[in-house]
XYZ file of C-alpha atoms in Angstrom:
764
model
C 52.274 -20.541 26.520
C 51.601 -21.889 23.060
C 49.055 -20.365 20.468
C 46.797 -23.067 21.463
C 46.298 -22.071 24.909
C 45.984 -18.412 24.329
C 42.611 -18.190 22.654
C 41.669 -15.047 24.666
C 44.593 -13.153 23.176
C 42.530 -11.388 20.575
C 38.881 -12.172 21.698
C 37.481 -13.031 25.063
C 38.107 -16.629 24.605
C 35.060 -17.633 22.862
C 36.531 -17.583 19.277
C 38.848 -20.142 18.476
C 42.193 -19.143 17.283
C 43.886 -15.366 17.867
C 43.912 -14.581 14.248
C 41.613 -16.496 12.001
C 41.676 -16.367 8.246
C 39.514 -13.917 6.377
C 36.530 -15.333 4.786
C 36.811 -15.343 1.039
C 33.150 -13.896 0.181
C 30.121 -12.815 1.729
C 28.633 -16.389 1.953
C 31.795 -17.769 3.727
C 30.995 -15.203 6.504
C 28.044 -16.977 7.330
C 30.030 -20.413 7.659
C 29.965 -21.802 11.221
C 27.012 -19.847 12.523
C 24.195 -21.608 14.087
C 20.552 -21.027 12.748
C 19.925 -18.351 15.233
C 23.131 -16.391 14.563
C 22.714 -16.757 11.035
C 19.311 -15.459 11.460
C 20.839 -12.409 13.218
C 23.467 -11.911 10.392
C 20.951 -11.831 7.388
C 18.187 -9.555 8.948
C 19.725 -6.352 7.717
C 16.620 -4.479 7.242
C 14.511 -2.826 9.926
C 14.614 -2.855 13.700
C 16.313 -6.345 15.144
C 16.505 -7.125 18.630
C 18.703 -9.987 19.649
C 18.255 -11.481 23.070
C 21.595 -13.435 23.665
C 22.102 -15.371 26.889
C 25.570 -15.437 28.528
C 27.951 -17.447 26.164
C 25.842 -17.787 23.261
C 28.114 -15.805 20.865
C 26.520 -12.436 20.597
C 29.657 -10.615 19.675
C 30.155 -13.214 17.045
C 26.691 -13.066 15.661
C 26.660 -9.122 15.351
C 30.077 -8.779 13.809
C 29.206 -11.347 11.197
C 25.938 -9.275 10.552
C 27.822 -6.424 9.971
C 30.450 -8.237 7.929
C 27.986 -10.155 5.850
C 26.211 -6.855 5.122
C 29.427 -4.936 4.002
C 30.885 -7.964 2.034
C 27.551 -8.406 0.301
C 27.272 -4.771 -0.657
C 24.119 -4.126 1.386
C 26.118 -1.980 3.917
C 28.742 0.628 3.258
C 31.556 0.344 6.029
C 31.548 4.137 6.806
C 27.725 4.267 7.308
C 27.594 1.769 10.105
C 28.209 2.727 13.774
C 28.573 -0.140 16.091
C 28.335 1.109 19.753
C 29.372 -0.564 23.012
C 30.362 0.213 26.588
C 34.111 -0.293 27.048
C 37.339 0.418 25.123
C 38.175 -2.996 25.251
C 34.961 -4.552 23.677
C 35.096 -1.782 21.103
C 38.760 -2.697 20.154
C 37.791 -6.256 20.075
C 34.959 -5.728 17.847
C 37.190 -3.761 15.384
C 39.668 -6.646 15.142
C 36.827 -9.145 14.398
C 35.377 -6.834 11.734
C 38.965 -6.282 10.231
C 39.434 -10.051 10.279
C 36.127 -10.628 8.531
C 37.161 -8.283 5.893
C 34.911 -5.232 7.114
C 37.674 -2.646 7.916
C 36.433 0.842 7.949
C 33.260 0.176 10.201
C 33.158 2.748 13.347
C 33.238 0.672 16.591
C 33.203 2.853 19.599
C 31.916 3.269 22.950
C 28.821 5.877 23.351
C 31.418 8.406 25.050
C 33.985 8.151 22.183
C 31.494 8.543 19.464
C 29.944 11.380 21.095
C 33.337 13.122 21.925
C 34.282 12.724 18.179
C 31.232 14.487 16.950
C 31.345 17.073 19.598
C 34.903 18.031 18.441
C 33.938 18.134 14.880
C 30.856 20.221 15.323
C 31.761 22.467 18.409
C 33.478 25.102 16.105
C 30.402 25.356 13.831
C 27.740 25.057 16.825
C 29.212 27.029 19.432
C 32.582 28.574 18.108
C 36.270 28.023 19.460
C 37.547 24.624 20.769
C 35.822 21.995 22.871
C 36.225 22.795 26.535
C 39.240 20.432 28.051
C 37.943 17.351 29.496
C 38.325 16.244 33.328
C 39.549 12.852 33.230
C 38.988 12.446 37.169
C 36.183 14.455 38.600
C 36.913 13.376 42.254
C 39.116 16.421 43.002
C 36.625 18.768 41.645
C 33.846 17.013 43.919
C 35.945 17.344 47.071
C 36.534 21.170 46.268
C 32.772 21.523 45.820
C 31.914 19.753 49.196
C 34.727 21.998 50.970
C 32.932 25.150 49.512
C 29.607 23.795 50.996
C 31.533 23.188 54.300
C 31.061 19.411 53.994
C 33.684 17.073 55.127
C 33.711 13.946 53.102
C 35.895 10.874 53.877
C 37.328 9.026 50.994
C 34.715 6.575 50.784
C 31.950 9.097 50.925
C 33.817 11.295 48.316
C 33.729 8.364 46.050
C 29.911 7.708 46.669
C 28.932 11.278 46.235
C 30.849 11.431 42.869
C 28.839 8.388 41.883
C 25.599 10.078 42.999
C 26.460 12.959 40.664
C 27.301 10.726 37.674
C 23.930 8.974 38.105
C 22.194 12.215 38.282
C 23.503 13.409 35.172
C 23.096 10.185 33.178
C 19.446 10.127 34.253
C 19.047 13.805 33.381
C 18.473 14.904 36.994
C 19.567 18.506 37.655
C 20.803 19.367 41.118
C 17.638 21.104 42.664
C 15.554 17.821 41.703
C 18.217 15.448 43.248
C 16.581 14.907 46.749
C 13.136 14.298 45.303
C 14.251 12.030 42.357
C 16.756 9.946 44.647
C 13.902 9.308 46.990
C 11.342 8.466 44.343
C 14.263 5.904 43.062
C 14.977 4.217 46.408
C 18.699 5.341 46.255
C 20.666 5.039 49.465
C 22.312 8.493 49.617
C 25.575 8.464 51.355
C 24.812 11.852 52.889
C 21.904 14.010 53.358
C 20.149 14.419 50.021
C 19.920 18.083 49.998
C 23.530 18.185 51.057
C 24.542 16.198 48.138
C 22.114 18.494 45.839
C 24.268 21.499 47.099
C 27.490 19.666 46.352
C 26.270 18.888 42.731
C 25.257 22.288 42.108
C 28.489 23.761 43.237
C 30.342 21.092 41.205
C 28.379 22.214 38.107
C 29.441 25.753 38.958
C 33.203 25.087 39.492
C 33.165 23.562 35.965
C 31.572 26.394 34.283
C 34.128 28.737 36.087
C 37.048 26.708 34.869
C 35.890 25.983 31.376
C 36.038 22.196 31.780
C 33.509 19.518 30.999
C 33.158 15.916 32.444
C 32.497 12.758 30.588
C 28.627 12.781 31.261
C 28.994 16.341 29.765
C 30.176 14.940 26.587
C 26.767 13.056 26.087
C 24.928 16.011 27.347
C 26.422 18.391 25.162
C 26.100 16.114 22.036
C 22.631 15.688 22.651
C 22.272 19.616 23.227
C 23.932 20.193 19.642
C 21.897 17.646 17.650
C 18.656 18.778 19.360
C 19.384 22.634 18.830
C 20.981 22.334 15.336
C 18.714 20.216 12.976
C 21.390 20.773 10.235
C 24.136 19.118 12.170
C 21.733 16.200 13.217
C 21.046 15.646 9.343
C 24.793 15.595 8.543
C 25.291 12.858 11.260
C 22.195 10.787 10.111
C 23.371 11.346 6.593
C 26.911 9.854 7.621
C 25.526 6.896 9.774
C 22.767 4.865 8.076
C 22.935 1.674 10.374
C 23.490 1.244 14.020
C 24.382 -1.679 16.211
C 24.318 -1.474 19.944
C 25.851 -4.071 21.994
C 24.924 -4.609 25.975
C 21.661 -2.762 25.314
C 20.652 -3.643 28.877
C 23.021 -1.342 30.143
C 21.919 2.021 28.344
C 21.076 4.818 30.581
C 18.460 7.356 29.737
C 20.804 9.714 28.482
C 22.426 7.293 26.274
C 19.321 6.396 24.850
C 18.488 9.744 24.080
C 21.580 9.989 22.268
C 20.731 7.090 20.275
C 17.269 8.412 19.342
C 18.859 11.658 18.032
C 21.190 9.512 15.865
C 18.503 7.294 14.474
C 15.994 10.164 13.777
C 12.718 8.606 12.255
C 14.534 5.494 10.868
C 14.682 2.016 12.221
C 17.978 0.597 11.062
C 18.986 -0.352 14.110
C 20.079 -3.836 15.831
C 20.389 -3.927 19.497
C 21.877 -6.835 21.498
C 21.361 -7.581 25.277
C 20.412 -9.958 28.099
C 18.356 -8.504 30.765
C 19.546 -11.122 33.221
C 22.984 -9.545 33.089
C 21.850 -6.124 34.207
C 24.080 -5.343 36.948
C 24.950 -1.539 36.649
C 21.601 0.115 37.489
C 23.445 1.966 40.295
C 24.976 3.956 37.390
C 21.743 4.677 35.828
C 21.603 1.720 33.373
C 18.151 0.023 32.863
C 17.078 -2.957 30.869
C 13.693 -1.149 30.161
C 14.817 -0.072 26.797
C 15.532 -3.649 26.084
C 12.642 -5.002 27.311
C 10.505 -2.440 25.658
C 12.007 -2.756 22.403
C 9.288 -4.318 20.790
C 6.876 -1.827 22.014
C 8.987 0.973 20.489
C 9.308 -1.055 17.179
C 6.359 -3.030 16.865
C 7.603 -4.502 13.238
C 10.918 -5.443 14.853
C 12.539 -8.907 14.310
C 13.393 -10.609 17.764
C 15.976 -13.398 17.818
C 16.842 -15.239 20.994
C 20.366 -16.976 21.344
C 20.342 -19.734 23.882
C 22.923 -22.001 22.769
C 25.677 -21.731 25.230
C 29.088 -22.565 23.709
C 31.208 -21.414 26.688
C 30.221 -23.527 29.744
C 29.542 -27.316 30.342
C 26.047 -28.466 31.052
C 27.015 -28.593 34.805
C 27.886 -25.071 34.860
C 24.676 -23.935 32.718
C 22.345 -26.017 34.873
C 23.377 -23.974 37.876
C 23.112 -20.709 36.022
C 19.632 -21.791 34.814
C 18.962 -22.634 38.550
C 19.937 -19.337 39.829
C 17.560 -17.328 37.364
C 14.773 -19.791 37.915
C 13.760 -18.326 41.318
C 14.330 -14.645 40.397
C 11.400 -12.183 40.562
C 10.590 -9.034 38.668
C 10.304 -8.035 35.041
C 13.829 -8.987 33.932
C 13.124 -12.686 35.412
C 10.060 -12.709 33.462
C 12.093 -12.571 30.288
C 14.891 -14.696 31.224
C 16.492 -17.089 28.737
C 16.945 -20.909 29.307
C 20.317 -21.765 28.379
C 21.140 -24.962 26.505
C 24.981 -25.975 26.749
C 26.663 -27.104 23.640
C 29.681 -28.468 25.278
C 30.555 -31.778 26.704
C 29.916 -32.692 30.178
C 32.276 -31.430 32.856
C 32.880 -31.735 36.510
C 29.946 -30.594 39.051
C 30.245 -27.309 40.446
C 31.941 -27.763 43.764
C 30.785 -25.953 47.016
C 33.160 -25.585 49.981
C 32.498 -23.870 53.529
C 35.537 -22.910 55.651
C 35.839 -22.023 59.228
C 37.159 -18.426 58.439
C 38.123 -16.003 55.634
C 41.973 -16.757 55.821
C 41.332 -20.499 55.621
C 38.882 -19.950 52.649
C 41.712 -17.836 50.784
C 44.254 -20.643 51.563
C 42.056 -23.361 50.431
C 41.265 -21.584 47.227
C 45.028 -21.062 46.601
C 45.841 -24.571 47.502
C 43.088 -25.696 44.940
C 44.368 -23.288 42.035
C 47.965 -24.725 42.828
C 46.623 -28.194 41.952
C 44.972 -26.827 38.636
C 47.948 -25.187 37.365
C 50.354 -28.092 38.195
C 51.116 -29.968 34.796
C 49.296 -33.107 34.090
C 52.181 -35.214 33.866
C 52.758 -34.342 37.578
C 49.187 -35.046 38.382
C 47.814 -31.688 38.272
C 45.054 -30.041 35.913
C 47.402 -28.439 33.573
C 45.259 -25.300 33.329
C 47.225 -22.195 32.587
C 47.115 -19.599 35.261
C 45.608 -17.055 32.883
C 42.697 -19.112 32.480
C 41.721 -19.168 36.345
C 39.810 -16.390 38.083
C 39.012 -15.573 41.651
C 36.023 -13.319 41.713
C 34.739 -11.424 44.555
C 31.871 -9.050 45.649
C 33.981 -6.161 46.731
C 37.553 -5.100 45.891
C 38.368 -5.075 49.536
C 38.374 -8.964 49.513
C 41.325 -9.068 47.282
C 43.961 -8.710 50.083
C 43.485 -12.096 51.515
C 43.643 -13.746 48.111
C 46.735 -11.848 46.987
C 48.621 -13.042 50.127
C 47.351 -16.660 49.858
C 48.297 -16.895 46.245
C 51.783 -15.221 46.829
C 52.426 -17.833 49.642
C 51.427 -20.528 47.236
C 53.936 -19.216 44.657
C 51.051 -18.722 42.368
C 51.233 -15.588 40.009
C 48.295 -13.417 39.809
C 47.136 -10.024 38.403
C 44.362 -7.568 39.705
C 41.832 -6.795 37.139
C 40.964 -2.951 37.436
C 44.620 -2.034 38.305
C 47.239 -0.110 36.202
C 46.392 -0.579 32.389
C 48.641 -2.954 30.655
C 49.818 -0.529 27.916
C 50.581 2.084 30.845
C 52.994 -0.222 32.857
C 56.366 1.595 32.842
C 58.065 -1.851 31.321
C 55.771 -2.228 28.527
C 56.120 1.505 27.478
C 59.742 1.065 27.510
C 59.420 -2.479 25.481
C 57.396 -0.610 23.067
C 59.985 2.189 22.434
C 62.705 -0.401 21.951
C 60.785 -2.701 19.598
C 59.904 0.691 17.559
C 63.511 1.548 17.535
C 64.557 -2.148 16.590
C 61.844 -2.034 13.748
C 63.055 1.307 12.410
C 66.711 0.746 12.328
C 67.160 -3.166 12.266
C 68.556 -5.476 14.695
C 72.232 -4.636 15.552
C 73.031 -8.265 16.074
C 73.851 -9.855 12.541
C 72.902 -13.400 13.968
C 69.127 -11.903 14.311
C 69.259 -10.223 11.046
C 67.065 -13.029 9.331
C 65.414 -14.195 12.423
C 61.856 -14.704 12.769
C 59.685 -11.901 14.706
C 59.424 -13.969 18.124
C 63.337 -14.233 18.236
C 63.812 -10.505 17.675
C 61.347 -9.728 20.243
C 63.116 -11.971 22.612
C 66.363 -10.481 21.769
C 65.136 -6.931 22.612
C 63.289 -7.859 25.892
C 66.119 -9.815 27.149
C 67.971 -6.580 27.504
C 65.270 -5.411 29.853
C 64.601 -8.626 32.150
C 62.912 -11.187 29.979
C 64.111 -14.677 30.591
C 63.017 -18.125 29.192
C 61.981 -19.055 32.739
C 60.125 -16.863 35.322
C 61.860 -15.409 38.409
C 61.217 -17.025 41.731
C 58.466 -15.695 44.079
C 56.081 -12.830 43.396
C 56.216 -9.062 43.628
C 57.659 -6.226 41.326
C 60.130 -8.506 39.508
C 57.743 -11.134 38.773
C 55.146 -8.555 37.718
C 57.530 -6.912 35.177
C 58.474 -10.435 33.768
C 54.925 -11.399 33.402
C 54.350 -8.073 31.245
C 57.350 -8.822 29.176
C 56.386 -12.502 28.701
C 52.684 -11.596 27.641
C 54.383 -9.369 24.663
C 56.371 -12.544 23.768
C 53.570 -14.600 23.476
C 51.736 -12.128 21.531
C 54.670 -11.909 19.076
C 54.555 -15.815 18.834
C 51.061 -15.858 17.917
C 51.221 -12.816 15.681
C 54.047 -14.363 13.732
C 52.100 -17.789 13.542
C 49.102 -16.363 11.917
C 51.008 -13.770 9.650
C 53.868 -15.713 8.062
C 54.994 -12.733 5.941
C 54.758 -10.093 8.844
C 57.821 -8.042 9.605
C 58.731 -6.594 13.225
C 57.007 -3.261 12.029
C 53.887 -4.874 11.463
C 53.878 -6.097 15.177
C 54.539 -2.677 16.321
C 51.736 -1.369 14.344
C 49.576 -4.082 16.000
C 50.810 -2.873 19.288
C 50.182 0.670 18.579
C 46.596 -0.104 17.744
C 46.002 -2.391 20.904
C 47.330 0.335 23.073
C 45.033 2.886 21.525
C 42.047 0.506 22.087
C 43.453 -0.778 25.663
C 43.232 -4.220 24.113
C 45.878 -5.999 26.283
C 47.224 -9.323 25.542
C 46.981 -12.246 28.139
C 49.144 -12.083 31.301
C 50.086 -15.407 32.509
C 48.635 -15.072 36.095
C 45.510 -15.784 37.898
C 42.850 -13.056 37.694
C 41.512 -11.407 40.784
C 38.642 -9.484 40.010
C 35.195 -8.259 41.431
C 31.952 -9.720 39.765
C 31.229 -6.298 38.160
C 34.752 -5.997 36.645
C 34.567 -9.726 35.321
C 31.388 -8.978 33.092
C 32.177 -10.039 29.553
C 35.191 -12.159 30.390
C 35.486 -15.869 30.789
C 38.053 -18.439 32.266
C 38.390 -22.185 32.294
C 38.227 -22.333 36.100
C 36.374 -19.896 38.258
C 36.193 -19.427 42.037
C 33.430 -17.339 43.555
C 34.400 -16.587 47.044
C 32.898 -15.053 49.970
C 29.429 -16.168 49.165
C 27.648 -15.493 52.668
C 24.592 -13.429 53.495
C 25.601 -9.814 53.825
C 28.124 -10.186 51.083
C 26.072 -11.895 48.739
C 23.465 -10.120 48.519
C 25.395 -7.325 49.865
C 24.167 -5.993 53.208
C 22.807 -2.673 51.913
C 20.675 -4.314 49.113
C 17.184 -3.723 50.872
C 14.621 -3.545 48.184
C 13.459 -6.464 46.015
C 15.026 -4.560 42.899
C 18.394 -4.375 44.809
C 18.257 -7.892 46.000
C 17.367 -9.337 42.383
C 20.269 -7.061 40.878
C 22.577 -8.992 43.420
C 21.264 -12.297 42.089
C 22.067 -11.253 38.570
C 25.637 -10.539 39.697
C 26.248 -13.887 40.818
C 24.630 -15.310 37.744
C 27.103 -13.256 35.845
C 29.915 -14.746 38.008
C 28.651 -18.412 37.330
C 28.517 -17.989 33.689
C 32.079 -16.681 33.614
C 33.241 -20.318 33.932
C 33.856 -22.679 31.013
C 34.441 -26.082 32.893
C 35.547 -25.650 36.641
C 33.365 -23.636 39.070
C 33.896 -23.593 42.877
C 31.662 -21.668 45.146
C 32.738 -21.097 48.683
C 32.043 -19.135 51.949
C 33.439 -18.884 55.503
C 31.650 -19.289 58.442
C 33.260 -16.706 60.412
C 35.502 -13.635 59.764
C 38.499 -14.523 61.550
C 39.955 -17.450 63.080
C 38.479 -18.620 66.403
C 35.236 -16.454 65.580
C 31.845 -17.613 66.131
C 30.612 -19.728 63.035
C 27.398 -17.586 62.589
C 27.530 -16.992 58.777
C 25.216 -18.565 56.395
C 25.782 -19.343 52.768
C 23.960 -16.927 50.436
C 20.225 -17.426 50.056
C 20.714 -17.495 46.150
C 21.987 -21.036 46.462
C 19.135 -22.470 48.542
C 17.844 -25.377 46.407
C 20.866 -25.429 44.307
C 23.808 -26.411 46.590
C 23.323 -30.097 47.702
C 20.991 -30.428 50.910
C 19.571 -27.126 50.927
C 15.992 -26.266 50.289
C 14.698 -23.856 47.492
C 12.255 -21.039 48.504
C 9.567 -20.226 46.128
C 8.467 -21.581 42.831
C 10.598 -21.832 39.837
C 9.912 -19.740 36.802
C 10.068 -21.277 33.559
C 12.575 -19.791 31.052
C 12.137 -18.787 27.587
C 13.349 -20.984 24.531
C 15.411 -19.999 21.399
C 14.117 -17.730 18.472
C 14.130 -20.410 15.959
C 14.345 -23.756 17.673
C 12.394 -24.546 20.842
C 13.259 -26.811 23.611
C 12.185 -30.621 23.070
C 9.772 -32.165 25.236
C 10.816 -35.422 26.968
C 9.401 -38.493 25.527
C 6.117 -39.642 27.019
C 5.015 -36.022 27.553
C 4.348 -34.454 31.044
C 6.065 -37.049 33.152
C 9.325 -35.806 32.382
C 12.516 -37.940 32.714
C 13.580 -39.636 35.718
C 17.183 -38.424 36.611
C 19.789 -40.868 37.834
C 20.817 -39.955 41.132
C 24.628 -38.918 41.506
C 26.777 -38.703 44.731
C 25.487 -36.896 47.737
C 27.514 -34.086 48.980
C 27.793 -32.119 52.323
C 25.823 -29.053 51.828
C 28.317 -27.247 54.038
C 31.679 -28.377 53.300
C 31.161 -30.184 49.934
C 32.611 -33.470 51.058
C 31.082 -36.544 49.124
C 28.872 -38.496 51.864
C 28.760 -42.193 52.234
C 27.278 -42.663 55.681
C 23.213 -43.425 55.479
C 22.716 -40.748 58.411
C 24.771 -38.060 57.053
C 23.264 -38.377 53.602
C 19.763 -37.947 55.182
C 21.153 -34.753 56.729
C 22.878 -33.803 53.547
C 26.020 -32.737 55.752
C 28.763 -34.291 57.823
C 27.985 -34.882 61.572
C 30.715 -32.601 62.370
C 29.820 -29.546 60.085
C 27.795 -26.612 61.478
C 24.101 -27.223 61.465
C 21.237 -24.715 61.155
C 19.048 -26.607 63.531
C 16.130 -24.879 64.909
C 16.244 -26.694 68.396
C 12.821 -25.559 69.516
C 11.137 -26.986 66.426
C 13.083 -30.242 66.843
C 11.682 -30.703 70.323
C 8.369 -30.035 69.308
C 8.633 -32.597 66.388
C 9.930 -35.270 68.937
C 7.019 -34.574 71.257
C 4.668 -34.831 68.339
C 6.281 -38.039 67.012
C 6.043 -39.782 70.476
C 2.286 -39.113 70.542
C 1.927 -40.326 67.009
C 3.905 -43.276 67.759
C 1.979 -44.273 70.891
C -1.439 -44.015 69.133
C -0.166 -46.234 66.328
C 1.598 -48.723 68.777
C 4.818 -48.596 66.802
C 8.367 -47.664 67.261
C 8.939 -43.987 67.046
C 11.241 -44.430 64.023
C 8.288 -45.883 62.180
C 6.777 -42.325 62.113
C 10.108 -40.512 61.365
C 13.694 -41.355 62.168
C 15.851 -39.054 64.333
C 17.656 -38.062 61.226
C 14.739 -37.193 59.470
C 13.250 -34.962 62.075
C 16.790 -33.228 62.298
C 16.695 -32.604 58.447
C 12.983 -31.074 58.974
C 14.284 -29.077 61.786
C 17.222 -27.637 59.861
C 15.449 -27.057 56.453
C 12.100 -25.878 58.201
C 10.020 -26.517 54.835
C 6.947 -24.230 54.462
C 5.201 -26.212 51.661
C 4.527 -29.857 50.637
C 6.992 -29.819 47.899
C 9.698 -28.750 50.129
C 8.908 -31.249 52.669
C 8.764 -34.020 49.987
C 12.520 -33.275 48.996
C 13.727 -34.196 52.651
C 14.895 -37.803 52.519
C 12.632 -40.078 54.642
C 9.529 -38.269 53.781
C 7.776 -40.400 51.111
C 4.355 -39.955 49.445
C 2.519 -41.888 52.127
C 4.166 -40.403 55.072
C 3.616 -36.994 53.398
C -0.103 -37.751 53.037
C -0.341 -39.091 56.560
C 1.703 -36.491 58.395
C 2.336 -33.693 56.091
C -0.250 -31.243 57.314
C 0.845 -31.629 60.868
C 4.616 -31.260 60.289
C 4.102 -28.183 58.162
C 1.902 -26.616 61.002
C 4.701 -27.468 63.457
C 7.010 -25.874 61.159
C 4.927 -22.831 60.789
C 4.855 -22.377 64.610
C 1.102 -23.387 65.120
C -0.154 -25.521 67.942
C -1.740 -28.961 67.218
C -4.392 -30.308 69.526
C -3.112 -33.483 71.323
C -3.741 -36.599 69.651
C -5.514 -38.144 72.929
C -7.985 -35.442 72.698
C -8.818 -36.242 69.322
C -11.234 -39.107 69.978
C -12.885 -39.497 66.776
C -9.979 -39.933 64.811
C -7.315 -42.659 65.141
C -4.383 -40.406 64.253
C -3.981 -36.437 64.522
C -2.325 -36.315 61.346
C -5.082 -37.390 58.910
C -7.822 -39.498 58.160
C -6.091 -42.599 56.420
C -6.749 -45.961 57.982
C -4.352 -48.872 58.362
C -0.516 -48.482 58.613
C 1.201 -49.109 55.052
C 4.451 -48.000 56.602
C 4.493 -50.193 59.527
C 6.998 -52.535 57.978
C 9.499 -49.600 57.279
C 13.023 -50.661 57.977
C 14.043 -46.960 58.017
C 16.777 -46.460 60.754
């Protein structure tokens, strides 16, 4: 893998180059920013709210904002606190700021910043040392349940632990849990009173043992700042300016801490996208983002809508997904505008069963990673991802990729720098840097050659081992270190092996792993903030997307946003697939997710589309002529079930292959045929002059509820819609119609138009 193909090494792939040159001065920091990003970077006074759509360069905008302020002398590095939600994101932000010449700025997670303050002020505020932090609370929760004489299986234990975490970040005490959970519409994994007792016992166990959990870090920091105004003043003197990334994900507890950090000041910049709120089950809420202008009436609001990540085809689908959304977040959605060249249309694929879906996905991935000169796509495996709703879906794809001899990595599994081979390699490289190479031939070698020589002793080879499994996983880890050394040396010509070791140490501390050359398997939640050249969204059936336990409108809409996040991870290639049954030979009773209705070829939209918001500086341009819009050139028609391009006129009318499973309402079809016979008899015309069989089949499959939905069906033109639309919609709604023979005062039951303007139709 060359430096050119490893753009995700230092960033998430949106910034070209792994290690860019440091800008020469403050003005140079602004070079390359679009008008909206530049507005963010130069608005350094007062409250600023950045509404940033997926792929619009929000991290670029806020890091350049901080760097510009520092390089211009407006902000002191030590006075800035940038807060985000993951160690990886914080590490990336620190790296970008260093490269922009703004080293010394604190970029941390909420928990990391709070823990640092707690450790510093605890002796003064409370005395002694901070209680020990419990890394994993599951064991304590299990013990608390046992003391309450409640038996929990593994899944219940995980879910109850999640309820305790949610309670703490929403500042709900144990005795209030049942009432608050009911009011919030939460689906408790056990009886709510039972969970309340386990929660109370868990808290008592922690007190007895003198330990705290991650949520306590925030709670205790809030307590110290509230109870000790002198300490709060000291923190506010230290930090004069705050930046909060992913602001749509803040919990009430985190917002409370942020308010205490700020005091009465408004030197705050927040960045977020309500359409990417997918963690409400953890207590996150977009309300703070959506209410920002209310809390800060004089705030500057900038909207980033230029999408630099995805092709127009991917962006069109993403916009379409949200156009049918409901709720407050949907009202504030951003209409993205792709800045990239056109690419392939998203592909839709239906499979007979889940194993077939996994095998078909692996087969397509194999084609994509095959070198171009061999007729493939030439896409590195590390730039491909398979995303699913729940982690339990990964097993089939692991097996299918292994069978296809495609390397893969599971996101959310063991951390890169905690792998035994990576720790061992780090020790060896540190020793080589400290003592020099024992091989005289490598004394004057470049960094990559030295790294290769060291790692060869531990299993690295120029070519990967055959097959998959532990040996291949070990090789992939070592190969990732070699690629990092190559990129590092290319960007730092005068660097030494000691410099590389220092870089590795900093990355390990931030859990900022290099790219592993394998297809990523991840849940949709774990994919947030990442991107790939090719993305496969799999298992998109009702019951999985939206998930079966999503019952309320708010829960359904969060599932829609989760799919939106998945779609916007793709730069160029996007495939959406589903299986019609679970196992081979099973009944093909599954239906693709409702969220694709009106978006995948042949499906019908439900509900009106909501217009999206434009950018903060530039607005969308109205089509010439105004009002009428632009007539779109029709592209190829694809089967709405399997995705195959259709050429047969009858199949094109149905929008599916003749052999693909249909969603036909047979009773409705018979009613439509009877009605058509009556109409044709009265008109004295062949039945197909009213509607052809294929058109009736399409109507019975789509079951339109409105005139626009009926008009989208091939064969239903404006005149036929005016003449027969009311009757057809009534039949689709299940209403009975009077017989045309009984309607003596009217020439046809469907309307009052005279004449037969469609009588010369050649529709077959």
